Amino acid sequence: MSLNRRDFLGASAAAAVMMAAPRVNGQARPHVVVVGGGAGGATAARYIAKDSKGAIDVTLIEPTRTYYTCFFSNLYIGDFRTLDSLAHSYGTLASEYGINVVHDWATGVDRDAKEVALAGGGRVGYDALVLSPGIDFVEGSVPGWDITAQNKMPHSYKAGSQTELLKAQVLSMREGGVYCMVAPPNPYRCPPGPYERVSMVAHQFKQNNPTATILILDPKPKFSKQALFEEGWQKHYPGMIQRLGPDFGGGNVEVRPDSMEVVIDGSPEKVDVCNVIPAQKAGRICHEAGLTEGNWAPVVPATMQSRMDENVYILGDATSQGDMPKSGYSANSQAKAAAMAIRGALTDARTFPPRYSNTCWSLIAPEDGVKVGASYEPTEEKIAKTDGFISATGEDAAQRKATYEESLGWYSGITSDMFG
Ligand SMILES: Cc1cc2nc3c(=O)[nH]c(=O)nc-3n(C[C@H](O)[C@H](O)[C@H](O)COP(=O)(O)OP(=O)(O)OC[C@H]3O[C@@H](n4cnc5c(N)ncnc54)[C@H](O)[C@@H]3O)c2cc1C
């Protein structure tokens, strides 16, 4: 790369922010600001910097210095991964790709001035803005639960300390106790995620607490890979897991964190661990920027541009885009389409119609992996599914082991695609 590393290394956040605003300091190169250094944002920042070969300046705004992937965080709960193996830093994006990494929160976007405001007080100008802030929770969606209750009843739907907390609660649960999961309504981050988590918790109980039981309270009538999960639960954890769907009160749930109770259709039940995964919406910055309709941010399917502002591109879980699930794989795929569109808009680089894809793997028990996936293409109206595949029930052990091993390769591939 032709960028001078000294321009990017060792600068304080405030100095870095001032350097990053081309229309303030007169730099000729166009400047892209990326908010959120997760599956969508880190990938977009890296591809724009890498493929533009120094023709575009990139600033990545991300508050945390270590990103813990939600993907494979359930495997940490099941003891198939360490927490350290889920942790990634932004060092290579700064040192190898010349990306100006600013560890701060974006608090607002002035779309007329084309500036992002930071919690630390700085303002960063942009020619194109990428927002990939992931999810926030819909307040009041589970009566009795709010963010102050997350230590007693963890969501563990943003990885790191919450995941550690839930695992600690699972491991220290009393013998024969009840683990309850309040599952989210559609649409939400990682459709099979709650059910893979139940599998990993059941695996722990099978080793350490075989008389424990798991109760899933689910507002959805059906869920992703349901036949595969139910077959696996029957095979590996018979009698341990009970799911109440909306017909049996699973959609009418209130929680009482102080007394560790769940109230199902008016009837209180004592539980020992309660994993509350609330309803979700686009990360707050999308709402602050006036780029949402309802809970999500609508985008143009071919470019990932906001439907409300052509200078803003929105990726991943925060979007309303059509048929793709809210997954790390999807966010990574969308980031590459946006990076190409941004280079086209800012440097006249050639662009092509994007193709999108996704696969979601889930581990049910040791070496028993299943998957679902699809290809997509943009239409005027949405990102539309073109074809798909799913593991079959009754597959042999060798096939399931191969599927699990494929997921290990995917994890290595996507994390190096994000962080270099
Ligand atoms: C338990 C679980 C298991 C999962 N398993 C899989 C899986 O196997 N495969 C898969 O593909 N996906 C999986 N996912 C889903 C996947 O993690 C998400 O879909 C993916 O991370 C979405 O990427 P994103 O860029 O939209 O958001 P994120 O990856 O969450 O990144 C958002 C980033 O933005 C930052 N941010 C937010 N607001 C601001 C702000 N105002 N200013 C600056 N920074 C901000 C956050 O700190 C965060 O780092 C799983 C999720 C969960 C919860």
XYZ file of C-alpha atoms and ligand atoms in Angstrom:
473
model
C 0.000 0.000 0.000
C 1.224 3.499 -0.670
C -0.137 4.929 2.585
C 2.376 6.193 5.111
C 1.947 4.155 8.307
C 3.184 7.033 10.460
C 0.057 8.930 9.409
C -2.010 6.338 11.216
C 0.003 4.859 14.059
C 0.559 6.329 17.450
C -1.763 9.293 16.996
C -4.190 10.105 19.776
C -7.827 9.572 18.898
C -8.471 13.308 18.796
C -5.525 14.046 16.535
C -6.467 11.120 14.354
C -9.995 12.428 14.056
C -8.804 15.827 12.892
C -6.529 14.229 10.288
C -9.414 12.193 9.020
C -11.572 15.054 7.750
C -10.568 15.855 4.152
C -12.903 18.787 3.665
C -11.538 20.374 6.825
C -7.841 19.949 6.162
C -7.912 20.028 2.355
C -6.724 16.450 1.624
C -7.538 15.510 -1.943
C -8.370 11.849 -1.362
C -11.976 10.896 -0.681
C -12.679 9.775 2.854
C -14.896 6.916 4.041
C -15.968 6.664 7.673
C -17.103 3.255 8.941
C -19.063 3.084 12.195
C -18.866 -0.329 13.889
C -15.973 -2.769 13.618
C -17.890 -6.047 13.515
C -18.697 -8.526 10.750
C -19.985 -5.819 8.389
C -17.876 -2.799 9.344
C -14.452 -4.431 9.715
C -14.903 -6.233 6.383
C -16.017 -3.062 4.595
C -13.144 -1.006 6.021
C -10.596 -3.632 5.044
C -11.925 -4.125 1.492
C -12.186 -0.394 0.774
C -8.628 0.219 2.021
C -7.187 -2.885 0.344
C -8.867 -2.555 -3.042
C -8.519 1.207 -3.411
C -4.749 0.898 -2.853
C -4.484 4.197 -1.034
C -6.898 6.156 -3.240
C -9.459 6.328 -0.404
C -8.775 7.233 3.238
C -10.667 5.009 5.692
C -11.518 5.760 9.329
C -13.074 2.981 11.440
C -14.935 4.075 14.584
C -15.379 1.287 17.132
C -15.521 1.702 20.927
C -14.043 -1.653 21.936
C -10.393 -2.585 21.446
C -11.215 -6.305 21.328
C -14.070 -7.710 19.254
C -15.534 -10.986 20.532
C -17.411 -12.774 17.791
C -20.953 -13.780 18.601
C -20.408 -16.525 16.072
C -18.986 -19.535 17.950
C -19.810 -17.913 21.324
C -22.282 -20.761 21.911
C -19.407 -23.189 21.346
C -17.557 -21.466 24.176
C -20.574 -22.196 26.429
C -20.330 -25.865 25.403
C -16.530 -25.954 26.020
C -15.697 -26.425 22.347
C -13.858 -23.063 22.151
C -11.990 -20.821 24.553
C -13.060 -17.196 24.948
C -9.594 -16.110 23.769
C -10.163 -17.892 20.475
C -13.158 -15.579 19.839
C -11.183 -12.360 20.494
C -9.846 -10.203 17.661
C -7.958 -6.893 17.625
C -7.876 -4.055 15.118
C -4.057 -3.860 14.992
C -3.619 -5.409 11.551
C -6.284 -3.156 10.003
C -4.243 -0.169 11.226
C -0.731 -1.455 10.559
C -1.210 -3.383 7.298
C -4.110 -1.577 5.669
C -3.542 2.001 6.840
C -7.016 2.240 8.381
C -7.360 5.010 10.957
C -8.912 3.096 13.867
C -10.616 5.412 16.380
C -11.808 3.775 19.601
C -14.857 5.874 20.402
C -18.661 5.829 20.122
C -20.380 7.584 17.237
C -23.183 9.553 18.881
C -24.822 11.196 15.885
C -24.643 11.892 12.160
C -25.090 15.334 10.589
C -26.128 14.193 7.130
C -26.209 17.726 5.667
C -22.689 18.562 6.840
C -21.577 14.934 6.242
C -20.035 14.629 9.675
C -20.118 12.020 12.435
C -20.063 13.224 16.061
C -18.057 11.228 18.601
C -18.675 10.729 22.335
C -15.121 11.985 22.943
C -16.075 15.337 21.412
C -14.523 15.042 17.923
C -16.319 15.328 14.596
C -15.250 13.363 11.517
C -16.151 14.468 7.986
C -16.927 11.896 5.301
C -17.582 11.570 1.591
C -19.277 8.204 2.171
C -20.430 6.786 5.500
C -20.840 3.094 6.341
C -22.973 2.149 9.350
C -22.735 -1.405 10.681
C -23.659 -1.040 14.366
C -25.418 -4.381 14.783
C -28.449 -4.606 17.078
C -29.953 -2.965 20.123
C -32.870 -4.338 22.162
C -36.484 -3.195 21.952
C -37.290 -1.745 25.361
C -40.211 -3.372 27.156
C -40.390 -6.323 24.749
C -40.070 -8.749 27.680
C -42.034 -7.156 30.540
C -39.938 -7.020 33.708
C -36.595 -7.092 31.866
C -34.400 -4.143 31.029
C -30.663 -3.651 30.697
C -30.282 -3.239 34.480
C -31.444 -6.865 34.857
C -28.830 -8.287 32.511
C -26.607 -9.591 35.311
C -29.401 -11.609 36.889
C -30.929 -12.615 33.573
C -28.240 -12.323 30.893
C -29.042 -11.970 27.190
C -25.556 -13.041 26.027
C -26.538 -11.782 22.599
C -23.542 -9.449 22.388
C -20.470 -11.572 23.017
C -17.840 -11.107 25.741
C -18.634 -10.588 29.428
C -22.313 -11.506 28.944
C -21.317 -14.848 27.415
C -18.888 -15.519 30.274
C -21.618 -14.683 32.784
C -24.156 -17.049 31.235
C -21.624 -19.871 31.105
C -20.710 -19.305 34.765
C -24.401 -19.451 35.699
C -24.871 -22.682 33.726
C -21.840 -24.312 35.361
C -22.866 -23.321 38.892
C -26.580 -24.122 38.568
C -27.910 -26.367 41.332
C -28.298 -30.048 40.585
C -31.618 -30.724 38.892
C -32.296 -26.994 38.401
C -34.197 -25.317 35.541
C -32.501 -23.287 32.831
C -35.039 -21.085 31.052
C -34.546 -19.298 27.745
C -36.926 -16.539 26.648
C -36.463 -16.676 22.865
C -36.898 -13.561 20.659
C -39.580 -12.861 18.034
C -38.606 -12.538 14.337
C -36.594 -10.889 12.903
C -33.510 -11.165 15.096
C -29.738 -11.759 15.003
C -28.801 -15.333 13.992
C -32.052 -17.320 13.570
C -30.556 -20.670 14.755
C -28.494 -18.984 17.543
C -30.893 -19.546 20.482
C -31.373 -23.206 19.575
C -27.670 -23.878 19.091
C -27.230 -22.304 22.545
C -29.807 -24.674 24.042
C -27.847 -27.572 22.486
C -24.581 -26.364 24.042
C -26.192 -25.815 27.470
C -27.710 -29.316 27.245
C -24.277 -30.709 26.390
C -22.868 -29.084 29.573
C -25.716 -30.457 31.680
C -25.260 -33.947 30.216
C -21.642 -33.917 31.488
C -22.093 -32.146 34.837
C -25.749 -31.971 35.857
C -27.769 -34.686 34.080
C -31.005 -34.129 36.023
C -31.166 -30.432 35.024
C -33.896 -29.386 32.586
C -34.219 -26.698 29.926
C -37.399 -24.715 29.276
C -37.676 -22.628 26.088
C -40.392 -19.956 26.028
C -40.834 -19.037 22.404
C -43.154 -16.444 20.821
C -42.601 -18.019 17.359
C -44.678 -20.930 16.087
C -41.598 -22.409 14.340
C -37.861 -21.783 14.206
C -34.785 -22.220 12.020
C -33.607 -25.820 11.421
C -36.362 -26.982 13.792
C -36.533 -30.593 12.549
C -32.740 -30.935 12.787
C -32.552 -29.510 16.307
C -35.502 -31.536 17.574
C -34.035 -34.733 16.116
C -30.653 -33.931 17.741
C -32.203 -33.089 21.123
C -34.139 -36.349 21.108
C -30.987 -38.291 20.239
C -28.454 -36.636 22.583
C -30.527 -35.095 25.393
C -33.777 -37.116 25.664
C -36.293 -35.666 28.130
C -34.136 -32.662 29.000
C -35.593 -29.935 26.747
C -39.163 -28.637 26.699
C -40.297 -25.824 24.385
C -43.520 -23.858 24.854
C -44.522 -22.064 21.659
C -47.184 -19.337 21.431
C -50.043 -21.856 21.645
C -48.885 -22.812 25.143
C -48.085 -19.375 26.537
C -44.534 -19.029 25.180
C -45.492 -15.696 23.628
C -47.024 -14.219 26.781
C -44.111 -14.057 29.184
C -43.098 -11.662 31.927
C -39.963 -12.022 34.061
C -39.195 -11.136 37.689
C -35.412 -10.944 38.016
C -35.447 -10.327 41.791
C -37.289 -13.543 42.587
C -35.955 -15.494 39.555
C -39.450 -16.153 38.262
C -40.944 -16.316 34.801
C -44.664 -15.683 34.470
C -46.085 -17.793 31.637
C -49.592 -16.779 30.581
C -50.185 -15.487 34.123
C -48.649 -18.475 35.983
C -45.381 -17.819 37.873
C -42.631 -20.468 37.707
C -39.354 -20.471 39.657
C -36.257 -20.997 37.517
C -32.527 -21.163 38.323
C -30.948 -19.565 35.253
C -32.885 -17.286 32.908
C -31.444 -16.296 29.534
C -33.649 -13.486 28.212
C -33.104 -12.664 24.532
C -35.325 -9.630 23.902
C -36.806 -8.397 20.608
C -34.269 -6.470 18.540
C -33.863 -3.370 16.403
C -31.114 -1.641 14.414
C -28.208 -0.234 16.454
C -29.119 3.124 18.026
C -26.956 5.238 15.705
C -29.195 4.322 12.729
C -32.234 5.667 14.598
C -30.336 8.779 15.745
C -29.355 9.442 12.134
C -32.982 9.246 10.952
C -32.288 6.258 8.704
C -34.853 3.781 10.038
C -38.404 2.803 9.241
C -39.832 1.034 12.276
C -37.092 -1.034 13.884
C -34.728 -1.425 10.916
C -32.827 0.597 8.290
C -34.040 0.034 4.708
C -31.331 -0.278 2.023
C -30.965 -0.400 -1.775
C -30.349 -4.116 -2.522
C -27.609 -3.705 -5.174
C -25.388 -1.321 -3.201
C -26.477 -1.404 0.468
C -27.072 2.365 0.290
C -29.615 3.739 2.705
C -33.003 4.281 1.023
C -32.973 7.691 2.721
C -29.457 8.962 1.946
C -27.281 7.910 -0.989
C -24.095 8.904 0.862
C -24.746 6.400 3.645
C -24.329 2.618 3.301
C -25.801 0.332 5.975
C -24.766 -3.280 6.546
C -25.583 -6.396 8.473
C -28.059 -6.893 11.275
C -29.215 -3.252 11.315
C -30.740 -3.447 7.839
C -34.059 -4.249 6.355
C -32.870 -5.741 3.048
C -35.076 -8.670 2.080
C -34.457 -12.389 2.390
C -30.979 -12.653 3.972
C -30.876 -13.713 7.632
C -29.147 -11.471 10.146
C -25.829 -13.325 10.315
C -22.100 -12.631 10.317
C -21.815 -14.382 6.964
C -24.536 -12.107 5.516
C -22.930 -8.948 6.936
C -19.545 -9.939 5.485
C -21.113 -10.650 2.082
C -23.019 -7.334 2.083
C -19.849 -5.449 3.122
C -18.042 -6.543 -0.050
C -20.913 -5.333 -2.240
C -20.924 -1.977 -0.447
C -17.120 -1.658 -0.679
C -17.327 -2.154 -4.434
C -20.157 0.380 -4.782
C -18.287 2.938 -2.681
C -15.104 2.577 -4.730
C -17.207 2.982 -7.849
C -18.842 6.144 -6.524
C -15.659 7.755 -5.176
C -12.932 6.658 -7.614
C -14.737 5.535 -10.781
C -13.582 1.939 -10.168
C -15.602 -0.620 -12.162
C -18.589 -2.201 -10.469
C -20.508 -5.403 -11.143
C -23.898 -6.670 -10.004
C -23.211 -8.231 -6.573
C -24.058 -11.805 -5.585
C -24.745 -12.461 -1.965
C -24.521 -15.691 0.002
C -24.979 -17.071 3.486
C -24.485 -20.299 5.416
C -25.317 -20.794 9.101
C -23.750 -23.794 10.828
C -24.915 -25.039 14.233
C -23.345 -27.580 16.575
C -25.859 -29.845 18.344
C -23.436 -32.206 20.138
C -19.751 -33.191 19.706
C -19.039 -33.448 15.961
C -22.749 -33.297 15.173
C -22.960 -30.193 12.993
C -25.820 -29.062 10.715
C -26.147 -26.184 8.278
C -28.567 -24.097 6.230
C -27.606 -21.684 3.474
C -28.639 -19.858 0.318
C -27.565 -17.616 -2.559
C -29.208 -14.253 -3.230
C -29.339 -11.538 -5.852
C -30.496 -7.933 -5.713
C -33.817 -6.967 -7.300
C -35.332 -3.470 -7.266
C -37.390 -4.377 -4.245
C -35.129 -6.566 -2.073
C -32.192 -8.947 -1.781
C -33.990 -12.020 -3.069
C -33.196 -15.668 -2.400
C -32.337 -17.624 -5.560
C -31.568 -21.110 -4.210
C -30.800 -22.785 -0.907
C -29.780 -25.951 0.905
C -30.201 -27.512 4.350
C -28.756 -30.568 6.131
C -31.082 -33.586 6.080
C -32.469 -35.311 9.148
C -31.039 -38.810 9.599
C -27.614 -37.997 8.142
C -24.773 -40.322 9.169
C -22.107 -39.400 11.722
C -19.383 -38.898 9.096
C -21.496 -36.308 7.276
C -22.252 -34.436 10.508
C -18.567 -34.460 11.490
C -17.633 -33.095 8.051
C -20.235 -30.324 8.462
C -18.753 -29.359 11.836
C -15.224 -29.326 10.380
C -16.448 -27.132 7.529
C -17.684 -24.630 10.120
C -14.216 -24.480 11.715
C -12.740 -23.565 8.320
C -15.429 -20.927 7.827
C -14.623 -19.311 11.186
C -10.910 -18.991 10.310
C -11.795 -17.659 6.868
C -14.320 -15.008 7.897
C -12.254 -13.665 10.783
C -9.182 -13.203 8.593
C -11.433 -11.635 5.940
C -12.606 -9.141 8.596
C -9.399 -8.378 10.462
C -6.626 -9.231 7.960
C -25.122 -16.520 19.997
C -24.886 -16.068 18.589
C -24.364 -16.954 17.654
C -24.139 -16.531 16.346
N -23.623 -17.436 15.446
C -23.441 -17.057 14.168
C -22.908 -17.978 13.226
O -22.599 -19.129 13.552
N -22.740 -17.554 11.951
C -23.036 -16.283 11.571
O -22.819 -15.954 10.390
N -23.551 -15.380 12.438
C -23.755 -15.737 13.721
N -24.257 -14.832 14.617
C -24.719 -13.490 14.145
C -23.585 -12.498 13.965
O -22.833 -12.351 15.155
C -24.151 -11.134 13.573
O -25.118 -11.312 12.575
C -23.058 -10.229 13.041
O -22.113 -9.990 14.059
C -23.646 -8.930 12.509
O -22.622 -8.073 12.069
P -22.822 -6.497 12.201
O -21.627 -5.875 11.566
O -24.172 -6.117 11.748
O -22.803 -6.236 13.786
P -21.689 -6.603 14.867
O -20.808 -7.706 14.410
O -22.402 -6.750 16.163
O -20.793 -5.296 14.925
C -21.317 -4.088 15.382
C -20.185 -3.262 15.970
O -20.598 -1.897 16.001
C -20.147 -1.316 17.185
N -21.030 -0.171 17.441
C -22.345 -0.181 17.714
N -22.813 1.082 17.849
C -21.758 1.899 17.621
C -21.607 3.320 17.638
N -22.621 4.123 17.911
N -20.369 3.824 17.400
C -19.325 3.006 17.135
N -19.412 1.653 17.117
C -20.621 1.115 17.355
C -20.220 -2.431 18.222
O -19.318 -2.186 19.287
C -19.850 -3.662 17.396
O -18.469 -3.960 17.481
C -24.455 -15.213 15.953
C -24.981 -14.319 16.897
C -25.196 -14.741 18.202
C -25.734 -13.762 19.203
